[in-house]
PDB file of C-alpha atoms in Angstrom:
ATOM      1  CA  MET A   1     -65.631 -33.928  43.146  1.00 93.00           C
ATOM      2  CA  ARG A   2     -62.856 -33.143  45.627  1.00 97.00           C
ATOM      3  CA  ALA A   3     -59.723 -32.579  43.564  1.00 98.00           C
ATOM      4  CA  VAL A   4     -56.168 -32.059  44.829  1.00 98.00           C
ATOM      5  CA  ALA A   5     -53.309 -30.913  42.595  1.00 98.00           C
ATOM      6  CA  LEU A   6     -49.694 -31.231  43.719  1.00 97.00           C
ATOM      7  CA  GLY A   7     -46.949 -29.192  42.104  1.00 94.00           C
ATOM      8  CA  GLY A   8     -45.631 -25.685  41.735  1.00 90.00           C
ATOM      9  CA  GLY A   9     -45.003 -22.848  39.320  1.00 85.00           C
ATOM     10  CA  ARG A  10     -46.414 -22.644  35.812  1.00 86.00           C
ATOM     11  CA  GLY A  11     -47.229 -26.355  35.655  1.00 90.00           C
ATOM     12  CA  LEU A  12     -49.486 -26.213  38.698  1.00 94.00           C
ATOM     13  CA  HIS A  13     -51.127 -23.070  37.302  1.00 91.00           C
ATOM     14  CA  ALA A  14     -52.094 -25.065  34.189  1.00 91.00           C
ATOM     15  CA  THR A  15     -53.523 -27.926  36.234  1.00 95.00           C
ATOM     16  CA  LEU A  16     -55.553 -25.627  38.472  1.00 96.00           C
ATOM     17  CA  SER A  17     -56.884 -23.677  35.494  1.00 93.00           C
ATOM     18  CA  ALA A  18     -58.128 -26.984  34.059  1.00 95.00           C
ATOM     19  CA  LEU A  19     -59.519 -28.396  37.296  1.00 96.00           C
ATOM     20  CA  ARG A  20     -61.610 -25.344  38.098  1.00 93.00           C
ATOM     21  CA  ARG A  21     -63.553 -26.111  34.904  1.00 94.00           C
ATOM     22  CA  LEU A  22     -64.533 -29.478  36.385  1.00 96.00           C
ATOM     23  CA  THR A  23     -65.205 -28.749  40.063  1.00 96.00           C
ATOM     24  CA  ALA A  24     -65.321 -25.928  42.604  1.00 94.00           C
ATOM     25  CA  ASP A  25     -63.683 -28.105  45.273  1.00 97.00           C
ATOM     26  CA  VAL A  26     -60.015 -27.751  44.292  1.00 97.00           C
ATOM     27  CA  THR A  27     -57.043 -27.804  46.665  1.00 98.00           C
ATOM     28  CA  ALA A  28     -53.549 -26.884  45.516  1.00 98.00           C
ATOM     29  CA  VAL A  29     -50.650 -28.372  47.493  1.00 98.00           C
ATOM     30  CA  VAL A  30     -47.589 -26.315  46.632  1.00 97.00           C
ATOM     31  CA  THR A  31     -43.838 -26.890  46.865  1.00 95.00           C
ATOM     32  CA  VAL A  32     -41.905 -24.635  49.270  1.00 96.00           C
ATOM     33  CA  ALA A  33     -38.267 -25.077  48.247  1.00 95.00           C
ATOM     34  CA  ASP A  34     -37.808 -22.104  45.889  1.00 94.00           C
ATOM     35  CA  ASP A  35     -34.617 -20.180  46.637  1.00 94.00           C
ATOM     36  CA  GLY A  36     -34.396 -17.849  43.640  1.00 93.00           C
ATOM     37  CA  GLY A  37     -35.715 -14.444  42.601  1.00 93.00           C
ATOM     38  CA  SER A  38     -38.169 -12.546  44.759  1.00 94.00           C
ATOM     39  CA  SER A  39     -39.149 -15.696  46.680  1.00 95.00           C
ATOM     40  CA  GLY A  40     -35.549 -16.500  47.521  1.00 94.00           C
ATOM     41  CA  ARG A  41     -34.854 -12.961  48.721  1.00 95.00           C
ATOM     42  CA  LEU A  42     -37.882 -12.915  51.017  1.00 95.00           C
ATOM     43  CA  ARG A  43     -37.062 -16.384  52.293  1.00 94.00           C
ATOM     44  CA  ARG A  44     -33.481 -15.404  53.171  1.00 93.00           C
ATOM     45  CA  GLU A  45     -34.338 -11.993  54.628  1.00 94.00           C
ATOM     46  CA  LEU A  46     -37.421 -12.949  56.649  1.00 93.00           C
ATOM     47  CA  GLY A  47     -37.072 -16.716  57.186  1.00 91.00           C
ATOM     48  CA  LEU A  48     -40.526 -17.316  55.688  1.00 92.00           C
ATOM     49  CA  LEU A  49     -41.927 -19.801  53.201  1.00 95.00           C
ATOM     50  CA  PRO A  50     -41.026 -18.776  49.644  1.00 96.00           C
ATOM     51  CA  PRO A  51     -44.279 -17.171  48.454  1.00 96.00           C
ATOM     52  CA  GLY A  52     -43.915 -17.226  44.645  1.00 95.00           C
ATOM     53  CA  ASP A  53     -45.438 -20.616  43.812  1.00 96.00           C
ATOM     54  CA  LEU A  54     -48.149 -20.070  46.430  1.00 97.00           C
ATOM     55  CA  ARG A  55     -49.004 -16.735  44.782  1.00 96.00           C
ATOM     56  CA  LYS A  56     -49.274 -18.361  41.343  1.00 95.00           C
ATOM     57  CA  ALA A  57     -51.642 -21.018  42.685  1.00 96.00           C
ATOM     58  CA  LEU A  58     -53.831 -18.362  44.295  1.00 96.00           C
ATOM     59  CA  THR A  59     -54.125 -16.351  41.092  1.00 94.00           C
ATOM     60  CA  ALA A  60     -54.939 -19.508  39.106  1.00 93.00           C
ATOM     61  CA  LEU A  61     -57.961 -20.091  41.347  1.00 94.00           C
ATOM     62  CA  ALA A  62     -58.953 -16.430  41.751  1.00 92.00           C
ATOM     63  CA  GLY A  63     -62.503 -15.407  41.008  1.00 79.00           C
ATOM     64  CA  SER A  64     -61.844 -11.896  39.687  1.00 70.00           C
ATOM     65  CA  ASP A  65     -59.529 -10.241  37.179  1.00 72.00           C
ATOM     66  CA  GLU A  66     -58.448  -7.127  39.090  1.00 78.00           C
ATOM     67  CA  TRP A  67     -56.690  -8.491  42.178  1.00 82.00           C
ATOM     68  CA  PRO A  68     -54.811 -11.302  40.376  1.00 85.00           C
ATOM     69  CA  THR A  69     -53.352  -8.670  38.045  1.00 87.00           C
ATOM     70  CA  VAL A  70     -52.204  -6.659  41.061  1.00 89.00           C
ATOM     71  CA  PHE A  71     -50.770  -9.761  42.764  1.00 92.00           C
ATOM     72  CA  GLU A  72     -48.749 -10.649  39.652  1.00 91.00           C
ATOM     73  CA  HIS A  73     -47.381  -7.125  39.140  1.00 93.00           C
ATOM     74  CA  ARG A  74     -43.616  -6.825  39.669  1.00 93.00           C
ATOM     75  CA  PHE A  75     -41.880  -3.640  40.725  1.00 94.00           C
ATOM     76  CA  GLY A  76     -39.312  -2.234  38.350  1.00 92.00           C
ATOM     77  CA  GLY A  77     -36.383   0.052  38.990  1.00 88.00           C
ATOM     78  CA  THR A  78     -33.196  -0.711  40.861  1.00 87.00           C
ATOM     79  CA  GLY A  79     -34.230  -0.212  44.481  1.00 87.00           C
ATOM     80  CA  ALA A  80     -35.056  -2.623  47.289  1.00 89.00           C
ATOM     81  CA  LEU A  81     -38.446  -3.512  45.734  1.00 91.00           C
ATOM     82  CA  ALA A  82     -37.096  -4.194  42.250  1.00 92.00           C
ATOM     83  CA  GLY A  83     -38.193  -7.616  41.021  1.00 92.00           C
ATOM     84  CA  HIS A  84     -40.608  -8.300  43.872  1.00 95.00           C
ATOM     85  CA  ALA A  85     -44.159  -9.331  42.960  1.00 95.00           C
ATOM     86  CA  VAL A  86     -46.871  -7.486  44.876  1.00 95.00           C
ATOM     87  CA  GLY A  87     -48.469 -10.789  45.849  1.00 95.00           C
ATOM     88  CA  ASN A  88     -45.202 -12.073  47.314  1.00 96.00           C
ATOM     89  CA  LEU A  89     -44.991  -9.044  49.600  1.00 96.00           C
ATOM     90  CA  VAL A  90     -48.649  -9.353  50.625  1.00 96.00           C
ATOM     91  CA  LEU A  91     -48.214 -13.033  51.488  1.00 97.00           C
ATOM     92  CA  ALA A  92     -45.000 -12.316  53.406  1.00 96.00           C
ATOM     93  CA  GLY A  93     -46.800  -9.635  55.397  1.00 96.00           C
ATOM     94  CA  LEU A  94     -49.796 -11.865  56.129  1.00 97.00           C
ATOM     95  CA  ILE A  95     -47.555 -14.712  57.297  1.00 96.00           C
ATOM     96  CA  GLU A  96     -45.646 -12.370  59.630  1.00 95.00           C
ATOM     97  CA  VAL A  97     -48.805 -10.783  61.058  1.00 96.00           C
ATOM     98  CA  LEU A  98     -50.875 -13.967  61.435  1.00 96.00           C
ATOM     99  CA  GLY A  99     -47.945 -16.221  62.334  1.00 93.00           C
ATOM    100  CA  ASN A 100     -49.442 -19.114  60.393  1.00 95.00           C
ATOM    101  CA  PRO A 101     -48.950 -19.690  56.644  1.00 97.00           C
ATOM    102  CA  VAL A 102     -52.191 -21.665  56.303  1.00 97.00           C
ATOM    103  CA  ALA A 103     -54.187 -18.822  57.875  1.00 97.00           C
ATOM    104  CA  ALA A 104     -52.297 -16.301  55.734  1.00 97.00           C
ATOM    105  CA  LEU A 105     -53.167 -18.204  52.547  1.00 97.00           C
ATOM    106  CA  ALA A 106     -56.812 -18.424  53.603  1.00 97.00           C
ATOM    107  CA  GLU A 107     -56.916 -14.642  54.086  1.00 96.00           C
ATOM    108  CA  ALA A 108     -55.238 -14.045  50.716  1.00 96.00           C
ATOM    109  CA  ALA A 109     -57.731 -16.451  49.127  1.00 95.00           C
ATOM    110  CA  ARG A 110     -60.599 -14.437  50.608  1.00 93.00           C
ATOM    111  CA  LEU A 111     -59.126 -11.221  49.185  1.00 91.00           C
ATOM    112  CA  LEU A 112     -58.777 -12.757  45.710  1.00 93.00           C
ATOM    113  CA  GLY A 113     -62.155 -14.498  45.715  1.00 92.00           C
ATOM    114  CA  VAL A 114     -60.497 -17.888  45.330  1.00 93.00           C
ATOM    115  CA  THR A 115     -62.680 -20.913  44.722  1.00 89.00           C
ATOM    116  CA  GLY A 116     -60.904 -23.729  46.543  1.00 94.00           C
ATOM    117  CA  ARG A 117     -57.808 -23.722  48.758  1.00 97.00           C
ATOM    118  CA  VAL A 118     -54.083 -23.239  48.462  1.00 98.00           C
ATOM    119  CA  LEU A 119     -51.844 -25.040  50.965  1.00 98.00           C
ATOM    120  CA  PRO A 120     -48.079 -25.435  51.345  1.00 98.00           C
ATOM    121  CA  MET A 121     -46.776 -28.994  51.328  1.00 97.00           C
ATOM    122  CA  SER A 122     -44.851 -28.077  54.488  1.00 96.00           C
ATOM    123  CA  THR A 123     -45.234 -25.139  56.870  1.00 94.00           C
ATOM    124  CA  GLU A 124     -41.456 -24.623  56.907  1.00 93.00           C
ATOM    125  CA  PRO A 125     -39.141 -23.910  53.968  1.00 94.00           C
ATOM    126  CA  LEU A 126     -37.323 -26.900  52.461  1.00 95.00           C
ATOM    127  CA  ASP A 127     -34.052 -27.349  50.582  1.00 95.00           C
ATOM    128  CA  ILE A 128     -33.551 -29.603  47.561  1.00 96.00           C
ATOM    129  CA  GLU A 129     -30.343 -31.576  47.121  1.00 95.00           C
ATOM    130  CA  ALA A 130     -29.590 -33.534  43.947  1.00 95.00           C
ATOM    131  CA  ASP A 131     -27.116 -36.173  42.767  1.00 95.00           C
ATOM    132  CA  VAL A 132     -25.895 -35.010  39.347  1.00 94.00           C
ATOM    133  CA  THR A 133     -23.600 -36.655  36.809  1.00 92.00           C
ATOM    134  CA  GLY A 134     -21.954 -35.216  33.728  1.00 89.00           C
ATOM    135  CA  LEU A 135     -20.279 -32.285  35.452  1.00 90.00           C
ATOM    136  CA  GLU A 136     -16.798 -33.830  35.584  1.00 91.00           C
ATOM    137  CA  GLU A 137     -14.436 -35.275  32.986  1.00 88.00           C
ATOM    138  CA  ASP A 138     -15.559 -38.719  34.126  1.00 91.00           C
ATOM    139  CA  PRO A 139     -19.264 -38.770  33.144  1.00 87.00           C
ATOM    140  CA  THR A 140     -20.063 -41.251  35.929  1.00 89.00           C
ATOM    141  CA  THR A 141     -18.782 -39.007  38.742  1.00 94.00           C
ATOM    142  CA  VAL A 142     -21.627 -37.919  41.021  1.00 94.00           C
ATOM    143  CA  ARG A 143     -21.722 -34.423  42.426  1.00 94.00           C
ATOM    144  CA  ARG A 144     -24.216 -33.119  44.960  1.00 94.00           C
ATOM    145  CA  ILE A 145     -25.919 -29.851  44.104  1.00 94.00           C
ATOM    146  CA  ARG A 146     -28.032 -27.943  46.589  1.00 94.00           C
ATOM    147  CA  GLY A 147     -30.819 -25.467  45.970  1.00 94.00           C
ATOM    148  CA  GLN A 148     -33.846 -25.431  43.680  1.00 94.00           C
ATOM    149  CA  VAL A 149     -32.403 -22.934  41.207  1.00 93.00           C
ATOM    150  CA  ALA A 150     -29.081 -24.820  40.994  1.00 93.00           C
ATOM    151  CA  VAL A 151     -30.859 -28.140  40.406  1.00 93.00           C
ATOM    152  CA  ALA A 152     -33.238 -26.668  37.830  1.00 91.00           C
ATOM    153  CA  THR A 153     -30.439 -25.103  35.787  1.00 90.00           C
ATOM    154  CA  THR A 154     -27.633 -27.669  36.115  1.00 89.00           C
ATOM    155  CA  PRO A 155     -25.950 -28.613  32.813  1.00 89.00           C
ATOM    156  CA  GLY A 156     -25.493 -32.134  34.206  1.00 89.00           C
ATOM    157  CA  ARG A 157     -27.978 -34.987  34.449  1.00 90.00           C
ATOM    158  CA  VAL A 158     -30.050 -35.145  37.624  1.00 92.00           C
ATOM    159  CA  ARG A 159     -30.161 -38.701  38.953  1.00 91.00           C
ATOM    160  CA  ARG A 160     -31.916 -38.366  42.295  1.00 93.00           C
ATOM    161  CA  ILE A 161     -33.138 -35.687  44.678  1.00 95.00           C
ATOM    162  CA  ARG A 162     -33.541 -35.404  48.421  1.00 94.00           C
ATOM    163  CA  LEU A 163     -35.268 -32.870  50.662  1.00 95.00           C
ATOM    164  CA  HIS A 164     -33.992 -31.284  53.852  1.00 93.00           C
ATOM    165  CA  SER A 165     -35.628 -28.965  56.323  1.00 92.00           C
ATOM    166  CA  ALA A 166     -34.150 -25.489  56.008  1.00 90.00           C
ATOM    167  CA  VAL A 167     -34.986 -24.901  59.673  1.00 85.00           C
ATOM    168  CA  ARG A 168     -33.698 -28.152  61.212  1.00 79.00           C
ATOM    169  CA  ARG A 169     -30.860 -29.471  59.025  1.00 73.00           C
ATOM    170  CA  ASP A 170     -31.021 -33.055  60.263  1.00 75.00           C
ATOM    171  CA  GLY A 171     -34.591 -33.002  61.513  1.00 79.00           C
ATOM    172  CA  PRO A 172     -37.525 -34.900  60.002  1.00 88.00           C
ATOM    173  CA  LEU A 173     -39.563 -33.386  57.194  1.00 93.00           C
ATOM    174  CA  VAL A 174     -42.909 -32.157  58.478  1.00 93.00           C
ATOM    175  CA  ALA A 175     -45.897 -32.083  56.145  1.00 96.00           C
ATOM    176  CA  CYS A 176     -48.655 -29.498  56.390  1.00 97.00           C
ATOM    177  CA  PRO A 177     -51.456 -31.367  58.246  1.00 97.00           C
ATOM    178  CA  GLU A 178     -54.161 -29.730  56.150  1.00 98.00           C
ATOM    179  CA  ALA A 179     -52.417 -30.861  52.963  1.00 98.00           C
ATOM    180  CA  VAL A 180     -52.199 -34.442  54.206  1.00 98.00           C
ATOM    181  CA  ALA A 181     -55.891 -34.396  55.131  1.00 97.00           C
ATOM    182  CA  ALA A 182     -56.799 -32.997  51.705  1.00 98.00           C
ATOM    183  CA  VAL A 183     -54.967 -35.821  49.900  1.00 98.00           C
ATOM    184  CA  ARG A 184     -56.515 -38.468  52.119  1.00 96.00           C
ATOM    185  CA  GLY A 185     -60.016 -37.093  51.546  1.00 96.00           C
ATOM    186  CA  ALA A 186     -59.704 -36.443  47.816  1.00 97.00           C
ATOM    187  CA  ASP A 187     -61.643 -38.078  45.005  1.00 97.00           C
ATOM    188  CA  VAL A 188     -58.955 -37.167  42.451  1.00 97.00           C
ATOM    189  CA  VAL A 189     -55.251 -36.348  42.967  1.00 97.00           C
ATOM    190  CA  LEU A 190     -53.084 -34.916  40.193  1.00 97.00           C
ATOM    191  CA  LEU A 191     -49.290 -34.910  39.874  1.00 96.00           C
ATOM    192  CA  GLY A 192     -47.687 -32.735  37.194  1.00 90.00           C
ATOM    193  CA  PRO A 193     -47.089 -31.123  34.858  1.00 94.00           C
ATOM    194  CA  GLY A 194     -44.183 -28.954  35.982  1.00 91.00           C
ATOM    195  CA  SER A 195     -40.486 -28.992  36.744  1.00 92.00           C
ATOM    196  CA  TRP A 196     -40.128 -32.711  37.384  1.00 94.00           C
ATOM    197  CA  PHE A 197     -37.344 -32.728  39.978  1.00 94.00           C
ATOM    198  CA  THR A 198     -38.108 -29.425  41.713  1.00 93.00           C
ATOM    199  CA  SER A 199     -41.919 -29.126  41.592  1.00 94.00           C
ATOM    200  CA  VAL A 200     -43.431 -32.599  41.128  1.00 95.00           C
ATOM    201  CA  LEU A 201     -41.199 -35.179  42.835  1.00 96.00           C
ATOM    202  CA  PRO A 202     -40.652 -33.222  46.110  1.00 96.00           C
ATOM    203  CA  HIS A 203     -44.203 -34.044  47.230  1.00 96.00           C
ATOM    204  CA  LEU A 204     -43.266 -37.727  47.240  1.00 96.00           C
ATOM    205  CA  LEU A 205     -40.294 -37.147  49.543  1.00 96.00           C
ATOM    206  CA  VAL A 206     -42.233 -35.769  52.518  1.00 96.00           C
ATOM    207  CA  PRO A 207     -43.124 -38.988  54.391  1.00 96.00           C
ATOM    208  CA  GLU A 208     -46.621 -38.047  55.601  1.00 97.00           C
ATOM    209  CA  LEU A 209     -47.600 -36.659  52.217  1.00 97.00           C
ATOM    210  CA  HIS A 210     -46.120 -39.679  50.425  1.00 96.00           C
ATOM    211  CA  ASP A 211     -48.042 -42.101  52.641  1.00 97.00           C
ATOM    212  CA  ALA A 212     -51.278 -40.158  52.177  1.00 97.00           C
ATOM    213  CA  LEU A 213     -50.840 -40.297  48.398  1.00 96.00           C
ATOM    214  CA  VAL A 214     -50.008 -44.011  48.402  1.00 95.00           C
ATOM    215  CA  GLN A 215     -52.902 -44.908  50.732  1.00 95.00           C
ATOM    216  CA  SER A 216     -55.540 -42.546  49.321  1.00 93.00           C
ATOM    217  CA  ALA A 217     -58.590 -44.075  47.661  1.00 93.00           C
ATOM    218  CA  ALA A 218     -58.550 -41.210  45.140  1.00 96.00           C
ATOM    219  CA  THR A 219     -58.118 -41.611  41.408  1.00 96.00           C
ATOM    220  CA  ARG A 220     -54.459 -40.699  40.846  1.00 97.00           C
ATOM    221  CA  VAL A 221     -53.555 -39.004  37.580  1.00 98.00           C
ATOM    222  CA  VAL A 222     -50.129 -37.963  36.256  1.00 97.00           C
ATOM    223  CA  VAL A 223     -50.024 -35.205  33.637  1.00 97.00           C
ATOM    224  CA  LEU A 224     -46.782 -35.194  31.656  1.00 96.00           C
ATOM    225  CA  ASN A 225     -44.887 -32.165  30.416  1.00 93.00           C
ATOM    226  CA  LEU A 226     -45.101 -31.170  26.785  1.00 92.00           C
ATOM    227  CA  VAL A 227     -41.346 -30.750  26.309  1.00 89.00           C
ATOM    228  CA  PRO A 228     -38.231 -31.586  28.350  1.00 88.00           C
ATOM    229  CA  GLN A 229     -37.039 -28.753  30.568  1.00 85.00           C
ATOM    230  CA  PRO A 230     -33.571 -27.413  29.693  1.00 81.00           C
ATOM    231  CA  GLY A 231     -31.137 -28.316  32.443  1.00 77.00           C
ATOM    232  CA  GLU A 232     -33.456 -30.268  34.714  1.00 82.00           C
ATOM    233  CA  THR A 233     -34.786 -32.913  32.305  1.00 88.00           C
ATOM    234  CA  ALA A 234     -32.922 -32.159  29.077  1.00 85.00           C
ATOM    235  CA  GLY A 235     -32.920 -35.259  26.883  1.00 87.00           C
ATOM    236  CA  PHE A 236     -35.664 -37.003  28.877  1.00 91.00           C
ATOM    237  CA  SER A 237     -38.231 -38.983  26.930  1.00 94.00           C
ATOM    238  CA  PRO A 238     -41.838 -38.971  28.211  1.00 95.00           C
ATOM    239  CA  GLU A 239     -41.372 -42.504  29.556  1.00 96.00           C
ATOM    240  CA  ARG A 240     -38.197 -41.466  31.404  1.00 95.00           C
ATOM    241  CA  HIS A 241     -40.311 -39.049  33.448  1.00 95.00           C
ATOM    242  CA  LEU A 242     -42.412 -41.995  34.642  1.00 96.00           C
ATOM    243  CA  ASP A 243     -39.321 -44.109  35.321  1.00 95.00           C
ATOM    244  CA  VAL A 244     -37.936 -41.372  37.583  1.00 95.00           C
ATOM    245  CA  LEU A 245     -41.283 -41.098  39.356  1.00 95.00           C
ATOM    246  CA  CYS A 246     -41.201 -44.830  40.029  1.00 94.00           C
ATOM    247  CA  GLU A 247     -37.584 -44.678  41.268  1.00 94.00           C
ATOM    248  CA  HIS A 248     -38.429 -41.984  43.831  1.00 95.00           C
ATOM    249  CA  ALA A 249     -41.719 -43.559  44.980  1.00 95.00           C
ATOM    250  CA  PRO A 250     -41.748 -47.294  44.180  1.00 94.00           C
ATOM    251  CA  ARG A 251     -44.909 -47.869  46.267  1.00 95.00           C
ATOM    252  CA  LEU A 252     -46.939 -45.329  44.311  1.00 96.00           C
ATOM    253  CA  ARG A 253     -49.606 -46.637  41.980  1.00 95.00           C
ATOM    254  CA  VAL A 254     -51.263 -44.421  39.371  1.00 97.00           C
ATOM    255  CA  ASP A 255     -54.607 -44.854  37.604  1.00 97.00           C
ATOM    256  CA  ALA A 256     -54.084 -42.699  34.511  1.00 97.00           C
ATOM    257  CA  VAL A 257     -51.279 -40.907  32.666  1.00 98.00           C
ATOM    258  CA  ILE A 258     -52.164 -38.011  30.354  1.00 97.00           C
ATOM    259  CA  ALA A 259     -49.785 -36.818  27.634  1.00 96.00           C
ATOM    260  CA  ASP A 260     -50.022 -34.673  24.531  1.00 95.00           C
ATOM    261  CA  ALA A 261     -50.225 -36.899  21.466  1.00 93.00           C
ATOM    262  CA  ASP A 262     -47.765 -34.818  19.432  1.00 91.00           C
ATOM    263  CA  SER A 263     -45.227 -34.809  22.291  1.00 92.00           C
ATOM    264  CA  VAL A 264     -44.848 -38.601  22.435  1.00 95.00           C
ATOM    265  CA  PRO A 265     -42.563 -40.032  19.722  1.00 94.00           C
ATOM    266  CA  THR A 266     -42.915 -43.663  20.889  1.00 95.00           C
ATOM    267  CA  PRO A 267     -46.411 -44.250  22.336  1.00 96.00           C
ATOM    268  CA  ASP A 268     -45.822 -47.964  22.937  1.00 97.00           C
ATOM    269  CA  ARG A 269     -42.857 -47.258  25.223  1.00 96.00           C
ATOM    270  CA  LEU A 270     -44.815 -44.679  27.185  1.00 97.00           C
ATOM    271  CA  ARG A 271     -47.778 -47.042  27.455  1.00 97.00           C
ATOM    272  CA  GLN A 272     -45.495 -49.740  28.889  1.00 97.00           C
ATOM    273  CA  ALA A 273     -43.985 -47.297  31.406  1.00 96.00           C
ATOM    274  CA  ALA A 274     -47.499 -46.301  32.470  1.00 97.00           C
ATOM    275  CA  ARG A 275     -48.447 -49.942  32.977  1.00 96.00           C
ATOM    276  CA  VAL A 276     -45.518 -50.368  35.389  1.00 95.00           C
ATOM    277  CA  LEU A 277     -47.273 -47.784  37.583  1.00 95.00           C
ATOM    278  CA  GLY A 278     -50.604 -49.520  37.064  1.00 95.00           C
ATOM    279  CA  ALA A 279     -51.931 -46.749  34.828  1.00 96.00           C
ATOM    280  CA  ASP A 280     -53.762 -46.447  31.525  1.00 95.00           C
ATOM    281  CA  LEU A 281     -52.294 -43.977  29.028  1.00 96.00           C
ATOM    282  CA  ARG A 282     -54.397 -41.229  27.464  1.00 96.00           C
ATOM    283  CA  LEU A 283     -53.003 -39.331  24.466  1.00 97.00           C
ATOM    284  CA  ASP A 284     -54.862 -36.126  23.556  1.00 95.00           C
ATOM    285  CA  ASP A 285     -54.211 -32.775  21.911  1.00 94.00           C
ATOM    286  CA  ILE A 286     -53.766 -30.609  25.000  1.00 94.00           C
ATOM    287  CA  THR A 287     -51.428 -27.835  23.868  1.00 91.00           C
ATOM    288  CA  ALA A 288     -52.335 -24.172  23.634  1.00 81.00           C
ATOM    289  CA  GLY A 289     -51.998 -22.301  20.376  1.00 71.00           C
ATOM    290  CA  GLY A 290     -48.578 -20.823  19.778  1.00 66.00           C
ATOM    291  CA  PRO A 291     -45.729 -22.143  21.981  1.00 63.00           C
ATOM    292  CA  ARG A 292     -45.761 -25.931  22.260  1.00 68.00           C
ATOM    293  CA  ASP A 293     -44.739 -25.816  25.931  1.00 73.00           C
ATOM    294  CA  ARG A 294     -48.097 -24.512  27.214  1.00 85.00           C
ATOM    295  CA  HIS A 295     -51.095 -26.663  28.116  1.00 91.00           C
ATOM    296  CA  ASP A 296     -54.516 -25.499  26.989  1.00 92.00           C
ATOM    297  CA  PRO A 297     -56.709 -25.422  30.147  1.00 93.00           C
ATOM    298  CA  ALA A 298     -59.950 -26.296  28.345  1.00 94.00           C
ATOM    299  CA  ALA A 299     -58.394 -29.186  26.414  1.00 95.00           C
ATOM    300  CA  LEU A 300     -56.626 -30.474  29.534  1.00 96.00           C
ATOM    301  CA  ALA A 301     -59.896 -30.267  31.489  1.00 96.00           C
ATOM    302  CA  GLU A 302     -61.668 -32.392  28.875  1.00 97.00           C
ATOM    303  CA  SER A 303     -58.831 -34.928  28.854  1.00 97.00           C
ATOM    304  CA  LEU A 304     -58.967 -35.124  32.658  1.00 97.00           C
ATOM    305  CA  ARG A 305     -62.743 -35.571  32.599  1.00 96.00           C
ATOM    306  CA  ARG A 306     -62.481 -38.487  30.183  1.00 96.00           C
ATOM    307  CA  ALA A 307     -59.553 -40.079  32.015  1.00 96.00           C
ATOM    308  CA  ILE A 308     -61.351 -39.915  35.368  1.00 95.00           C
ATOM    309  CA  GLY A 309     -64.548 -41.274  33.839  1.00 93.00           C
ATOM    310  CA  SER A 310     -62.658 -44.146  32.230  1.00 91.00           C
ATOM    311  CA  VAL A 311     -60.970 -45.080  35.512  1.00 90.00           C
ATOM    312  CA  ARG A 312     -64.231 -44.995  37.420  1.00 84.00           C
ATOM    313  CA  GLY A 313     -65.962 -47.026  34.729  1.00 78.00           C
ATOM    314  CA  ARG A 314     -63.209 -49.607  34.910  1.00 74.00           C
TER     315      ARG A 314
END
C-alpha cells in the first residue's frame, strides 16, 4: 500500500508512526512555513527551508534508535548553538552542500535508516498570512497576521489563511514535483492531525498539490485532533475543523474521517459535517495513556486499517 501523509510537527509524527505499522511504502509531505525557534533562525540566516518539521518526519520513520536520538538532541547554553537541534544543523548543511532539498532529505534518510520518504511540500520556504478577528474592540474587525508562529499563537479567531512564496513575494506557489507525484500515485492519502491552520490546511493552498489531492484515486482520510489548539483553534468543535477544511478546499472530497470517541461531544453533528465532504465517520479510542492530546500510534494504525478496509469494501 502506497501511503502519503500530509502535515507537519507532532501531528505528522503521530500519523507516520501509525502508518509504518501498516506499510513500508510511506511518504511524508511536510509543510515549510515555520519561522520560529531553531528552524526560523536557520531560515533567516541561511535562506533555506525550515528544517524542524522535516527532521521530525525523518525521525518518525527512522529504522534505528541511536541516530534519531542524536538528531533530536538540542544544544544548551547561551551561545550561537543554543536551542538548535542537531538534525536541523545536519539538514541545513546537506541542503547547502547538495544544493537540492530533496537530495538532502534522501541522504539524511539513508543515514537514519528511514523506511519510506520525506519530502517538502515546496522546495522554497513559504509564508503564512491569516485573516483574524477578535483582536480589536469591534469583534468583527479583520486584521491580517503574518508568520506561522504569529498565526499559531494569536489570541484572536483565525478565519482564513493564505500562502506566499518567501522568495518571490508575488510569484506563484511552486509545489515539490516529487510530492505531487507521490500524491497522484498513492493508494491512501492522510490529512491531519496537527495544527489545523499552519500544518494541515497549507497543503491545500499550493495549486499543484491541491489539484493532485482532488484528482487522486487514493482513499483520502482525515484524522482529527484530540483537543483544540490554544490560540489557533481555541473553541473549535470537531465539526468546525471539517467546516474550515471545506471552506479552504471546496472541491476536496474525503472518504473517511477518524476521530477519538471521547473527544467528540456531539457525534451526530460531526457525522453530518463528514457527509458534506463525502466521508464516513469512524469513532475509536485512539489516545495514548496519560495526556489526552497524544494519539496512540498502535490504536491509530488499527483505526486507519479498518477505515481503509471499509472504504474499499464500499
